[in-house]
PDB file of C-alpha atoms in Angstrom:
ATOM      1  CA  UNK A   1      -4.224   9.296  24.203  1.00 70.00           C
ATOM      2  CA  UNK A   2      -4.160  10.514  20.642  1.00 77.00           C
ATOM      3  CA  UNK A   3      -5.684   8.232  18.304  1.00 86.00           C
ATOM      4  CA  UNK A   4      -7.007   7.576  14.701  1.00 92.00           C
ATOM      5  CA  UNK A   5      -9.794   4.783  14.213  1.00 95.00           C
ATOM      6  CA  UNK A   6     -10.857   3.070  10.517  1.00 96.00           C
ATOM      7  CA  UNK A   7     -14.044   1.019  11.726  1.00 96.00           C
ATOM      8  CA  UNK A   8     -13.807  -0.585   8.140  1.00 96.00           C
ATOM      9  CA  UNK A   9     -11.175  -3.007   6.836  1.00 95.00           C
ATOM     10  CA  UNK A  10     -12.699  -2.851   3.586  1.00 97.00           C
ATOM     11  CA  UNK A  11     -15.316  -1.338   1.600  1.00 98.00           C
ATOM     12  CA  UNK A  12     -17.090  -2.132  -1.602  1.00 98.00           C
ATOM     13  CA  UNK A  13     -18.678   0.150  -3.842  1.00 98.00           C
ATOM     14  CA  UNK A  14     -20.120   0.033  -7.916  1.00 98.00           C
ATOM     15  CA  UNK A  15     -18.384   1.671 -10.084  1.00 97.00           C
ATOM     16  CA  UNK A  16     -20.315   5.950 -10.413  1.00 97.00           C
ATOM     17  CA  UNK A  17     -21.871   5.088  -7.221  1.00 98.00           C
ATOM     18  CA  UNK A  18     -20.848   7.975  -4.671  1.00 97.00           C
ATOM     19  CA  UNK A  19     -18.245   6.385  -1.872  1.00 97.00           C
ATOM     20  CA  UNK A  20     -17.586   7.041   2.099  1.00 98.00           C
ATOM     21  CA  UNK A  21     -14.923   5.486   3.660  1.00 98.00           C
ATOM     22  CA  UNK A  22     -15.057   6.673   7.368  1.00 98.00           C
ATOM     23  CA  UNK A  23     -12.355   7.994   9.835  1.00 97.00           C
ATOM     24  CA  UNK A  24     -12.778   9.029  13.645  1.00 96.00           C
ATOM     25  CA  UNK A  25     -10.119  10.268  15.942  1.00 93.00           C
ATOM     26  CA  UNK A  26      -9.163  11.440  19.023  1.00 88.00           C
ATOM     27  CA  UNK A  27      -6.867  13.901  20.370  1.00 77.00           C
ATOM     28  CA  UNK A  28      -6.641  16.890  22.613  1.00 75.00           C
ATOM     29  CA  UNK A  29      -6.424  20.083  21.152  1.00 77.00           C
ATOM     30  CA  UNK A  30      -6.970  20.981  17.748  1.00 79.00           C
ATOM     31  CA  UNK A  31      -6.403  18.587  15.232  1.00 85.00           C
ATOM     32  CA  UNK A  32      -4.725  18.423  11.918  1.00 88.00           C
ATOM     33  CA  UNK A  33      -6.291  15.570   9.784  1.00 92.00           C
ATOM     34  CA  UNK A  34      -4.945  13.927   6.515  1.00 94.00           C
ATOM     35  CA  UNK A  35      -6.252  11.472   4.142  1.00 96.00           C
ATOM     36  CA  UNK A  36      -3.236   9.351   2.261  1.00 96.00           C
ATOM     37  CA  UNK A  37      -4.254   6.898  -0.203  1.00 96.00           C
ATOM     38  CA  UNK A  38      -1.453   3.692  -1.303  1.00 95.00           C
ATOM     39  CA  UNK A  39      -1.821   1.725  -4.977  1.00 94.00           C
ATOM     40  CA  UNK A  40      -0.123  -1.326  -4.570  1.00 89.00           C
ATOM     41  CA  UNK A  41       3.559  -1.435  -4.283  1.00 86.00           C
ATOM     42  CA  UNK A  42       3.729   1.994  -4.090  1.00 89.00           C
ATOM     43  CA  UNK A  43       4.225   4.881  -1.536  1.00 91.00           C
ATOM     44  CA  UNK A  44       1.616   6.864   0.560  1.00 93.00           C
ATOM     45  CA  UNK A  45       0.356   9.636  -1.808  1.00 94.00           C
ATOM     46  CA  UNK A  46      -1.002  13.211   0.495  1.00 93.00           C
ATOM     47  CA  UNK A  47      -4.766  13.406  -0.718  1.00 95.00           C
ATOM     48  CA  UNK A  48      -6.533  16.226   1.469  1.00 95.00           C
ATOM     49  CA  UNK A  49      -6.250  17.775   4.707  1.00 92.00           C
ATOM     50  CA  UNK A  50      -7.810  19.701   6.751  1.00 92.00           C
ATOM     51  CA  UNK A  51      -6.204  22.866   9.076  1.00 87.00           C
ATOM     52  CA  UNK A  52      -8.850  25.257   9.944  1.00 84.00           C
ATOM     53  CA  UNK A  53     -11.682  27.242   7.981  1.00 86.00           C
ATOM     54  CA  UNK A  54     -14.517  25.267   6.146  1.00 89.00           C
ATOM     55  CA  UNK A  55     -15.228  21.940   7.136  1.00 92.00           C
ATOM     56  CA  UNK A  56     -15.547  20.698   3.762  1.00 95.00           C
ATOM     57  CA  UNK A  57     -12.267  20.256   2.509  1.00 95.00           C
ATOM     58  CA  UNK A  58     -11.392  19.341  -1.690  1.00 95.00           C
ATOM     59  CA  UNK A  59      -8.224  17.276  -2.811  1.00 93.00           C
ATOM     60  CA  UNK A  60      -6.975  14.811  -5.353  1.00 91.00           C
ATOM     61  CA  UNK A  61      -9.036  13.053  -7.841  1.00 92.00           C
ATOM     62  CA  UNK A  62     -11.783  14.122  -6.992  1.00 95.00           C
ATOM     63  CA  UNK A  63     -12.047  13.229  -3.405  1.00 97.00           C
ATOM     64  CA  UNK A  64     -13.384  15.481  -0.476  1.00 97.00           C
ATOM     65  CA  UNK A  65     -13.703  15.259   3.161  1.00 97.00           C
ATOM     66  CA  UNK A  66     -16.007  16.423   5.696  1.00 95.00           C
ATOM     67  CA  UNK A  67     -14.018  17.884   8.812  1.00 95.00           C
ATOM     68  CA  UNK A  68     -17.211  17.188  12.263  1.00 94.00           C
ATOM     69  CA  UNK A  69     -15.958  18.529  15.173  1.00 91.00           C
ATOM     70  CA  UNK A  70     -18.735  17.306  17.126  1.00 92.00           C
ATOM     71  CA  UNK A  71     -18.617  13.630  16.083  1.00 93.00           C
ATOM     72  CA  UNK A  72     -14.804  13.615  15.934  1.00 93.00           C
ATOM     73  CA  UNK A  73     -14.717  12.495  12.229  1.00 96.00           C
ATOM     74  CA  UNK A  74     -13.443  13.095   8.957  1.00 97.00           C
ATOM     75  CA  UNK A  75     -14.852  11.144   6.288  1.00 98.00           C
ATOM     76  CA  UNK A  76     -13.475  10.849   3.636  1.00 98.00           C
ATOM     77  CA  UNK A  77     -16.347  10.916   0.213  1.00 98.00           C
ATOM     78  CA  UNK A  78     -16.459  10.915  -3.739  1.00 97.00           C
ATOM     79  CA  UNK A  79     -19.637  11.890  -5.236  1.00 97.00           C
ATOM     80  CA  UNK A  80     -18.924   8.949  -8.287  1.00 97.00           C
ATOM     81  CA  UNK A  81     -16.344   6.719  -7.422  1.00 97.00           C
ATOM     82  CA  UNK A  82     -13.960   5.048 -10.634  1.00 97.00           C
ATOM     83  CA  UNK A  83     -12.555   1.315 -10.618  1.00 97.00           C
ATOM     84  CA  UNK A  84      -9.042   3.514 -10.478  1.00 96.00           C
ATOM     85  CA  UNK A  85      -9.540   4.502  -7.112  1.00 97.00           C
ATOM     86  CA  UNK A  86      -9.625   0.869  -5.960  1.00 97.00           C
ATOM     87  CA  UNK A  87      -6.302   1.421  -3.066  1.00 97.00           C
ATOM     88  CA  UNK A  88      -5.664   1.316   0.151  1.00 96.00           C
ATOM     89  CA  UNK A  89      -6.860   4.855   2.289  1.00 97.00           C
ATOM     90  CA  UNK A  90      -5.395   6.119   5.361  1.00 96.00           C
ATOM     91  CA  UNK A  91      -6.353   8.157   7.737  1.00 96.00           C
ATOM     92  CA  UNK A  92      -3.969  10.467  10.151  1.00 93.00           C
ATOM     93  CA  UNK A  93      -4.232  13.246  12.483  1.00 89.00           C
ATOM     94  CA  UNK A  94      -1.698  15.585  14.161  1.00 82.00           C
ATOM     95  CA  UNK A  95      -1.804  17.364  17.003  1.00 67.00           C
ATOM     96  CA  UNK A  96      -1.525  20.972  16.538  1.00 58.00           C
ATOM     97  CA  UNK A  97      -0.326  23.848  18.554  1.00 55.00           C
ATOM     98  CA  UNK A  98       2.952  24.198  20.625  1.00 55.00           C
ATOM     99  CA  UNK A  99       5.298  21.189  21.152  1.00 55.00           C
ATOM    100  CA  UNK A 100       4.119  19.709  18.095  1.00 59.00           C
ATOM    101  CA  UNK A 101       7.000  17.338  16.742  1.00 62.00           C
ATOM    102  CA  UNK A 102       5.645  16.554  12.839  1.00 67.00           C
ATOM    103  CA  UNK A 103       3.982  13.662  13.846  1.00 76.00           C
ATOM    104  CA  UNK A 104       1.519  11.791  12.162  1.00 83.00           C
ATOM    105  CA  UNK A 105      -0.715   9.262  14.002  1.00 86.00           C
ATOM    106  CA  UNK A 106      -1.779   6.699  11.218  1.00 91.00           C
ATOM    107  CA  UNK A 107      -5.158   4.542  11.222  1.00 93.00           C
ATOM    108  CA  UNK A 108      -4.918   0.923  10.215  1.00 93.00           C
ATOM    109  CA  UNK A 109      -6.494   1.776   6.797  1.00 95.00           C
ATOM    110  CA  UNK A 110      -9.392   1.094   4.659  1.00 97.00           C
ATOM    111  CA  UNK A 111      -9.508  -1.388   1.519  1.00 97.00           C
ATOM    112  CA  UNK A 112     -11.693   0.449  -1.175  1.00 97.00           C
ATOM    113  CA  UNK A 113     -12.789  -1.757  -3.702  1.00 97.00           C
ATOM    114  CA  UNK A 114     -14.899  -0.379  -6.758  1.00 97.00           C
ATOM    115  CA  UNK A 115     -16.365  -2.638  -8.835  1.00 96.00           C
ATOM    116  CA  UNK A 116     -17.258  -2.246 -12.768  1.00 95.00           C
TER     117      UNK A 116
ATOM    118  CA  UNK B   1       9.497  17.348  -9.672  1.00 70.00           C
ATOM    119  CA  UNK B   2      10.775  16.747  -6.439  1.00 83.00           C
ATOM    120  CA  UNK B   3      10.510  13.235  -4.574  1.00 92.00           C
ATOM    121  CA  UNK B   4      11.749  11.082  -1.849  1.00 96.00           C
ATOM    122  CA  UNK B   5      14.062   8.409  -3.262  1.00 96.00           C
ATOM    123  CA  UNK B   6      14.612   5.316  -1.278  1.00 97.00           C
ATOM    124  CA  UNK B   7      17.404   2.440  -2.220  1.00 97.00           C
ATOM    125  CA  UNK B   8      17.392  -0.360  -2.990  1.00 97.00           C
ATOM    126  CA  UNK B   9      13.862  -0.842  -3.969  1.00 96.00           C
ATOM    127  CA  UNK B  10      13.918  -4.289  -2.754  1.00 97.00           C
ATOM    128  CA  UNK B  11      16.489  -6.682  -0.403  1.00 97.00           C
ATOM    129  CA  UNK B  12      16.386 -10.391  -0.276  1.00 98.00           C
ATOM    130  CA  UNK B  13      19.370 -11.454   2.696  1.00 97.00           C
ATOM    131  CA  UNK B  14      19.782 -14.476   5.131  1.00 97.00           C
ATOM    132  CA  UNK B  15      18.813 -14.189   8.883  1.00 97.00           C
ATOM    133  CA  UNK B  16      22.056 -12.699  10.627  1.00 97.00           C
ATOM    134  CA  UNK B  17      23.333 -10.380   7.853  1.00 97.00           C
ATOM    135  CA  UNK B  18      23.392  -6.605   8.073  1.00 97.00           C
ATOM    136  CA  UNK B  19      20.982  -4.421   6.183  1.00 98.00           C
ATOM    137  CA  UNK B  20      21.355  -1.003   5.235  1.00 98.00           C
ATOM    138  CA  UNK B  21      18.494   1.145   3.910  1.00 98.00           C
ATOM    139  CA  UNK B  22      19.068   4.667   2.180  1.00 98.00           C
ATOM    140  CA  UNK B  23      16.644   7.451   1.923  1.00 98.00           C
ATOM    141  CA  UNK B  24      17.078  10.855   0.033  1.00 97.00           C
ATOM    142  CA  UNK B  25      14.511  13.553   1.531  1.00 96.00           C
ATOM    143  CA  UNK B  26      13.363  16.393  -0.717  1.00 95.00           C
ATOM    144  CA  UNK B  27      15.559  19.067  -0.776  1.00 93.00           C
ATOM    145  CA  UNK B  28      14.878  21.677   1.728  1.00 90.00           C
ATOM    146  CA  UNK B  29      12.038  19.445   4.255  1.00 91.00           C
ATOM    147  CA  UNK B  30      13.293  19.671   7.743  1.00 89.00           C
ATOM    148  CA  UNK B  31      11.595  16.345   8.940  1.00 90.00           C
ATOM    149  CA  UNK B  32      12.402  12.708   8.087  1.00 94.00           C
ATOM    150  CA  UNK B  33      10.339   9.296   9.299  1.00 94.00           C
ATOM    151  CA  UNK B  34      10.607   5.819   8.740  1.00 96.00           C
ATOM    152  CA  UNK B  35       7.985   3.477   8.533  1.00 95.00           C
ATOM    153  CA  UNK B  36       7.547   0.433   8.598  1.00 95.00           C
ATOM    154  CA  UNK B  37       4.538  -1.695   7.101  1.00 94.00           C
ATOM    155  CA  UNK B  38       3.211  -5.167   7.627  1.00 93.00           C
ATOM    156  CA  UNK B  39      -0.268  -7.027   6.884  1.00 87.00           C
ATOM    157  CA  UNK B  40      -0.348  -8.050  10.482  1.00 87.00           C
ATOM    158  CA  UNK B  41       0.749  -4.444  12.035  1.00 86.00           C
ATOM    159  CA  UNK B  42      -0.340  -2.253   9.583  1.00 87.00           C
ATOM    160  CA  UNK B  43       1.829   0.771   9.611  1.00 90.00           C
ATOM    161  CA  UNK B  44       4.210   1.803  12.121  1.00 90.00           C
ATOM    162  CA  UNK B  45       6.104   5.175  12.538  1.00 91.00           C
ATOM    163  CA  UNK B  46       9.794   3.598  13.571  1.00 94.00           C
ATOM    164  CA  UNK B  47      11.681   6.650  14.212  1.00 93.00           C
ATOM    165  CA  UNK B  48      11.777  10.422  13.020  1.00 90.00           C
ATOM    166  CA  UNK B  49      14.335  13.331  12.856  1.00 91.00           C
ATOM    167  CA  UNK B  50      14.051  17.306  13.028  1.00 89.00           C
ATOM    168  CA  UNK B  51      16.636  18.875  11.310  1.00 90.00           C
ATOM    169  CA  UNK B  52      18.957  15.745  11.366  1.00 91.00           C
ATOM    170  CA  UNK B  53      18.217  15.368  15.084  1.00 91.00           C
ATOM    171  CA  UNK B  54      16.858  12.186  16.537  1.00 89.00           C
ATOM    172  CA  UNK B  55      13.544  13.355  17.824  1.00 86.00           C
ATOM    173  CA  UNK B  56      11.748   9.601  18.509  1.00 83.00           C
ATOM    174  CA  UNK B  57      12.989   6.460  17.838  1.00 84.00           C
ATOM    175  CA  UNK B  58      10.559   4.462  20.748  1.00 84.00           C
ATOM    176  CA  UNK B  59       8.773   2.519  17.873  1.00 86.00           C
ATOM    177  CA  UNK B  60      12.130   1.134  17.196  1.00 90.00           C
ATOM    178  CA  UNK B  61      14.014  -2.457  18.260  1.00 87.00           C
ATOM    179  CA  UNK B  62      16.722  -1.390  19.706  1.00 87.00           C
ATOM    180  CA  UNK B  63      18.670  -3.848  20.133  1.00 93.00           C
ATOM    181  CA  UNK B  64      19.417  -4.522  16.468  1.00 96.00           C
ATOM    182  CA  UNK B  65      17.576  -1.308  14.335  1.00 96.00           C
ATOM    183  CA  UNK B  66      19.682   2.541  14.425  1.00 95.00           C
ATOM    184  CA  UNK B  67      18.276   5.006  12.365  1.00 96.00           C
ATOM    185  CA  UNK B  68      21.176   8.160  11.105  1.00 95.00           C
ATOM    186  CA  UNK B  69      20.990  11.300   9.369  1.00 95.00           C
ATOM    187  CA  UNK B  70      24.615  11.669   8.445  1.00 94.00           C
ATOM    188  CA  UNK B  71      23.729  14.634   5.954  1.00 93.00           C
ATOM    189  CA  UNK B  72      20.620  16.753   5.538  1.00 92.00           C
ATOM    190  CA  UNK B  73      20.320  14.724   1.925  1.00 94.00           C
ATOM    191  CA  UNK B  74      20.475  11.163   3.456  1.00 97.00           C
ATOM    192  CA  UNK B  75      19.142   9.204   6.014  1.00 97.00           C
ATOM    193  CA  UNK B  76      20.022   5.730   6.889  1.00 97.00           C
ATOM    194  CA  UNK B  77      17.930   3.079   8.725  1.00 97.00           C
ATOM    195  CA  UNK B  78      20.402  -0.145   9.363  1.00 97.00           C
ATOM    196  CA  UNK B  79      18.971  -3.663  10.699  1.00 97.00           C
ATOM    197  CA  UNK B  80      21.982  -5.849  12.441  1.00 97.00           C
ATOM    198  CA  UNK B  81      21.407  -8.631  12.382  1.00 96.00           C
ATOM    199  CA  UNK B  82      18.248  -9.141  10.704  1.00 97.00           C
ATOM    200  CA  UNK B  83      15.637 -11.787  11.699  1.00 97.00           C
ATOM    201  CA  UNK B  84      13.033 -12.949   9.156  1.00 97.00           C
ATOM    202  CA  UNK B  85      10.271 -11.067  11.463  1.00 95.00           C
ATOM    203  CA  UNK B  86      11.906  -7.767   9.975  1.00 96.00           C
ATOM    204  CA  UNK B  87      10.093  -8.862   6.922  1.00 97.00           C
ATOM    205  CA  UNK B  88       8.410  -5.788   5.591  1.00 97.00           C
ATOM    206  CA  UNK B  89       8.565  -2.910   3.600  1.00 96.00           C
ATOM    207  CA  UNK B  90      10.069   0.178   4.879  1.00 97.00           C
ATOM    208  CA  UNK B  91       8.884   3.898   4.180  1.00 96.00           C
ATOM    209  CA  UNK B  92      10.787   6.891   4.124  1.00 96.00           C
ATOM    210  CA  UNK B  93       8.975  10.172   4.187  1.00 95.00           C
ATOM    211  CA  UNK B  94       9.847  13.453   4.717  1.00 93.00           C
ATOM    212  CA  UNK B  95       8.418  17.101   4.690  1.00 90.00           C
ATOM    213  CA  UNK B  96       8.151  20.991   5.918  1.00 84.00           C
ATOM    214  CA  UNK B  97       7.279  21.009   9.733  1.00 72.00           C
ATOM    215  CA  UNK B  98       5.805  24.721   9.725  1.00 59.00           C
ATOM    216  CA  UNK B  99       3.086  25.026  12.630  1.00 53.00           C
ATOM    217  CA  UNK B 100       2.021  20.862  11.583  1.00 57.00           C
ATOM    218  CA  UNK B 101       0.383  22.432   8.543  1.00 68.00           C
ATOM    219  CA  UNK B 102       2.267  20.106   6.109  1.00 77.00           C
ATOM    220  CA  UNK B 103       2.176  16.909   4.927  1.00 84.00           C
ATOM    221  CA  UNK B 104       4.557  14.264   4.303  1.00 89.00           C
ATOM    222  CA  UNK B 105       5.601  12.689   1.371  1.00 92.00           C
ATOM    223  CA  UNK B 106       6.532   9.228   0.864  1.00 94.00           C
ATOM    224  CA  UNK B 107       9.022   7.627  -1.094  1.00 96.00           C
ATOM    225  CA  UNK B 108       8.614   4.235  -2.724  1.00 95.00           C
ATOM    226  CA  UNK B 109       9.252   1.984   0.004  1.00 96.00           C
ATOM    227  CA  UNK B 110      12.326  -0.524   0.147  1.00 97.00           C
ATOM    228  CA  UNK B 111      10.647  -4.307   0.314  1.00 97.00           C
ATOM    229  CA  UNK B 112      13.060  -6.321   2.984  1.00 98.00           C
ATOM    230  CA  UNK B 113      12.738 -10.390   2.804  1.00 98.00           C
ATOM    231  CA  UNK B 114      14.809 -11.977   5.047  1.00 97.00           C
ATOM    232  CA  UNK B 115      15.164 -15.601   4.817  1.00 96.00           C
TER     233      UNK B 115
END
């Protein structure tokens, strides 16, 4: 079964210290990952994703993942992290290849909390 | 710049009545989801449709939730009746399916309290 786990409700970080929040999943084929971060009372906002090619993959603000076929993860870093990037992250993969429908497969997200 | 909208923003009704939520994809994506999101569940994918087409709506209640496309610019997610366990707020999102490449974009949300 196709999965997405967040081991951490919540992490904590000083503010211009670098950040990790951590995503592993698990699906057959090749997988389509996606980071989505949520400020309160607002919508999911697309950060990053990666498709194919390097493993290291730059979005938004700053953020960058780090696609590891071999441990099945895709964390999800920021070499200085800002009290503005205090939301809630998401992590989701999609299957790829044929029969794929559009869907994503959401984990239960990540608190980030970054402290002045 | 192009964005989901989602009305109304936020619903306050009595156990028993009929809600209706609207969401207006970005022009042109061929995919639309709702969501819905709770403390307790986290998020949940409710239903989604390929080029107005019901392709899953298993995450749904049945008995009392119907998701629509009437148009390619609106889709529709009605609760009847609604119990106060429908408490949450509902996503809309929509976007490009072209090989999975894309990602979706949200709209706002539509908060639901039902009394």
């Amino acid at each position: 079964a196709q999965s997405v786990a967040q081991p951490e409700d919540q992490v904590n970080v000083a503010e211009g210290n670098p950040l990790t929040v951590k995503c592993t999943y698990s699906v057959s084929g090749n997988p389509y990952l996606f980071w989505y971060v949520q400020y309160p009372n607002r919508g999911l906002q697309f950060l990053l994703k990666y498709i194919t090619g390097d493993n290291l993959v730059k979005g938004s603000y700053g953020f960058e993942a780090e696609f590891n076929k071999s441990q099945t993860s895709f964390h999800l870093k920021k070499p200085s992290a800002l009290v503005s990037d205090s939301a809630l992250y998401f992590c989701a993969v999609r299957f790829g290849g044929s029969g794929n429908t559009g869907k994503l497969i959401f984990g239960q997200g990540t608190t980030l909390q970054v402290k002045p | 710049d192009a964005r989901v909208t989602q009305t109304p923003r936020h619903k306050v009704t009595e156990m028993g009545q009929e809600v209706t939520m609207r969401c207006q994809p970005i022009l042109g994506h061929n995919t639309v989801f709702w969501y819905r999101q709770t403390m307790m569940q986290g998020l949940e994918l409710l239903a989604y449709f390929r080029n107005r087409a019901p392709l899953d709506d298993s995450g749904m209640p049945k008995d009392r939730f119907s998701a629509e496309m009437p148009d390619a610019t609106l889709a529709t997610l009605k609760i009847q009746p609604s119990e106060p366990r429908d408490s949450a707020v509902y996503f809309c999102a929509s976007g490009l399916l072209a090989g999975a490449r894309n990602e979706q974009f949200f709209g706002p949300g539509t908060r639901l309290t039902v009394l």
